[in-house]
Short mmCIF file of C-alpha atoms in Angstrom, two decimals:
data_model
loop_
_atom_site.label_atom_id
_atom_site.label_comp_id
_atom_site.label_asym_id
_atom_site.label_seq_id
_atom_site.Cartn_x
_atom_site.Cartn_y
_atom_site.Cartn_z
CA THR A 23 -8.36 -35.74 30.91
CA CYS A 24 -9.60 -36.57 34.40
CA ASP A 25 -6.87 -36.76 37.05
CA THR A 26 -7.67 -37.81 40.63
CA GLY A 27 -4.08 -37.70 41.81
CA ASP A 28 -3.24 -41.40 41.66
CA GLN A 29 -5.46 -42.24 38.65
CA GLN A 30 -5.89 -40.60 35.27
CA THR A 31 -8.13 -41.20 32.27
CA THR A 32 -8.08 -39.49 28.89
CA ALA A 33 -10.50 -39.31 25.98
CA ALA A 34 -10.48 -37.48 22.64
CA VAL A 35 -13.10 -35.61 20.66
CA GLN A 36 -13.15 -36.19 16.92
CA LEU A 37 -15.37 -34.37 14.47
CA LYS A 38 -16.35 -35.48 11.01
CA GLU A 39 -17.09 -32.66 8.61
CA ALA A 40 -20.64 -32.76 7.27
CA ALA A 41 -20.77 -33.61 3.57
CA ALA A 42 -21.43 -30.72 1.21
CA THR A 43 -24.81 -30.63 -0.50
CA ILE A 44 -26.04 -28.69 -3.52
CA VAL A 45 -28.33 -25.85 -2.40
CA GLU A 46 -28.67 -24.15 -5.81
CA GLY A 47 -28.57 -26.44 -8.83
CA LEU A 48 -27.57 -25.93 -12.45
CA ARG A 49 -29.83 -24.21 -14.96
CA ASP A 50 -30.08 -24.86 -18.70
CA VAL A 51 -28.06 -22.49 -20.88
CA ALA A 52 -28.86 -21.46 -24.46
CA THR A 53 -26.21 -19.52 -26.36
CA HIS A 54 -24.88 -18.99 -29.88
CA GLU A 55 -22.06 -20.94 -31.46
CA GLY A 56 -18.72 -19.27 -30.69
CA GLU A 57 -19.93 -17.69 -27.43
CA ASP A 58 -19.22 -18.82 -23.87
CA ALA A 59 -21.68 -20.93 -21.86
CA VAL A 60 -21.63 -20.35 -18.08
CA PHE A 61 -22.97 -22.85 -15.55
CA GLU A 62 -23.13 -22.20 -11.81
CA CYS A 63 -24.23 -23.99 -8.68
CA ARG A 64 -23.93 -23.25 -4.97
CA LEU A 65 -22.97 -25.66 -2.20
CA SER A 66 -23.86 -25.76 1.48
CA GLN A 67 -20.24 -25.23 2.53
CA GLU A 68 -16.95 -24.01 1.11
CA ALA A 69 -14.67 -26.97 1.74
CA ALA A 70 -15.78 -29.46 -0.91
CA GLN A 71 -12.73 -31.42 -2.04
CA ASP A 72 -14.50 -33.93 -4.29
CA ALA A 73 -16.42 -31.52 -6.58
CA GLN A 74 -16.28 -32.46 -10.29
CA TRP A 75 -17.77 -31.07 -13.54
CA PHE A 76 -18.76 -33.29 -16.48
CA LEU A 77 -19.73 -32.73 -20.11
CA GLY A 78 -21.72 -35.83 -20.92
CA ASP A 79 -19.75 -38.56 -19.17
CA VAL A 80 -16.39 -36.83 -19.61
CA PRO A 81 -14.85 -35.25 -16.49
CA LEU A 82 -13.68 -31.69 -17.13
CA GLN A 83 -10.54 -29.89 -15.99
CA SER A 84 -9.66 -26.22 -16.19
CA ASN A 85 -7.82 -25.51 -19.47
CA GLU A 86 -8.03 -23.18 -22.48
CA MET A 87 -11.51 -24.48 -23.41
CA ASN A 88 -13.03 -24.98 -19.93
CA GLU A 89 -12.62 -22.61 -17.01
CA ILE A 90 -13.55 -23.97 -13.59
CA ARG A 91 -13.88 -21.43 -10.77
CA VAL A 92 -14.60 -21.72 -7.06
CA GLN A 93 -15.57 -18.59 -5.12
CA GLY A 94 -16.65 -19.52 -1.61
CA THR A 95 -19.64 -21.83 -1.99
CA ARG A 96 -20.23 -20.93 -5.66
CA HIS A 97 -18.79 -23.28 -8.29
CA SER A 98 -18.73 -22.15 -11.93
CA LEU A 99 -17.93 -23.76 -15.26
CA ILE A 100 -17.31 -21.63 -18.35
CA LEU A 101 -17.26 -23.49 -21.65
CA ARG A 102 -15.28 -21.20 -23.97
CA LYS A 103 -16.40 -20.59 -27.57
CA VAL A 104 -18.91 -23.45 -27.68
CA THR A 105 -19.54 -25.43 -30.84
CA LEU A 106 -22.38 -27.75 -31.83
CA GLU A 107 -20.30 -30.64 -30.45
CA ASP A 108 -20.60 -29.11 -26.96
CA CYS A 109 -24.40 -29.57 -26.97
CA GLY A 110 -25.55 -32.03 -24.36
CA SER A 111 -25.68 -32.57 -20.65
CA VAL A 112 -23.46 -30.69 -18.22
CA SER A 113 -23.38 -32.05 -14.68
CA PHE A 114 -21.78 -31.17 -11.38
CA LYS A 115 -21.17 -33.78 -8.69
CA VAL A 116 -20.08 -33.44 -5.09
CA GLY A 117 -20.08 -36.50 -2.86
CA GLN A 118 -23.30 -38.37 -3.56
CA HIS A 119 -25.13 -35.27 -4.82
CA SER A 120 -25.40 -34.11 -8.43
CA SER A 121 -27.12 -31.51 -10.59
CA ALA A 122 -27.45 -31.47 -14.39
CA ALA A 123 -28.52 -29.04 -17.11
#
């Protein structure tokens, strides 16, 4: 605000948060049937609201078969007790950025 006594003007500052980017992408995982497969990637910032994991084209949620973790900038997916049907592409997307293994 600028106030000269008989006149006043006001302006506001608004910031847009920079979009998160992937700074460390996914790596391929080879494991045995019945074991867990762990995928990790790291983002440029902690606050990434639109992060999503996929197995093939299917979006994943945390449940008894898939554990999704976020620790700071590190995002992890644990596929529990994998079977041959779990073979395929795993991808992680945030904003317009993605990584696959």
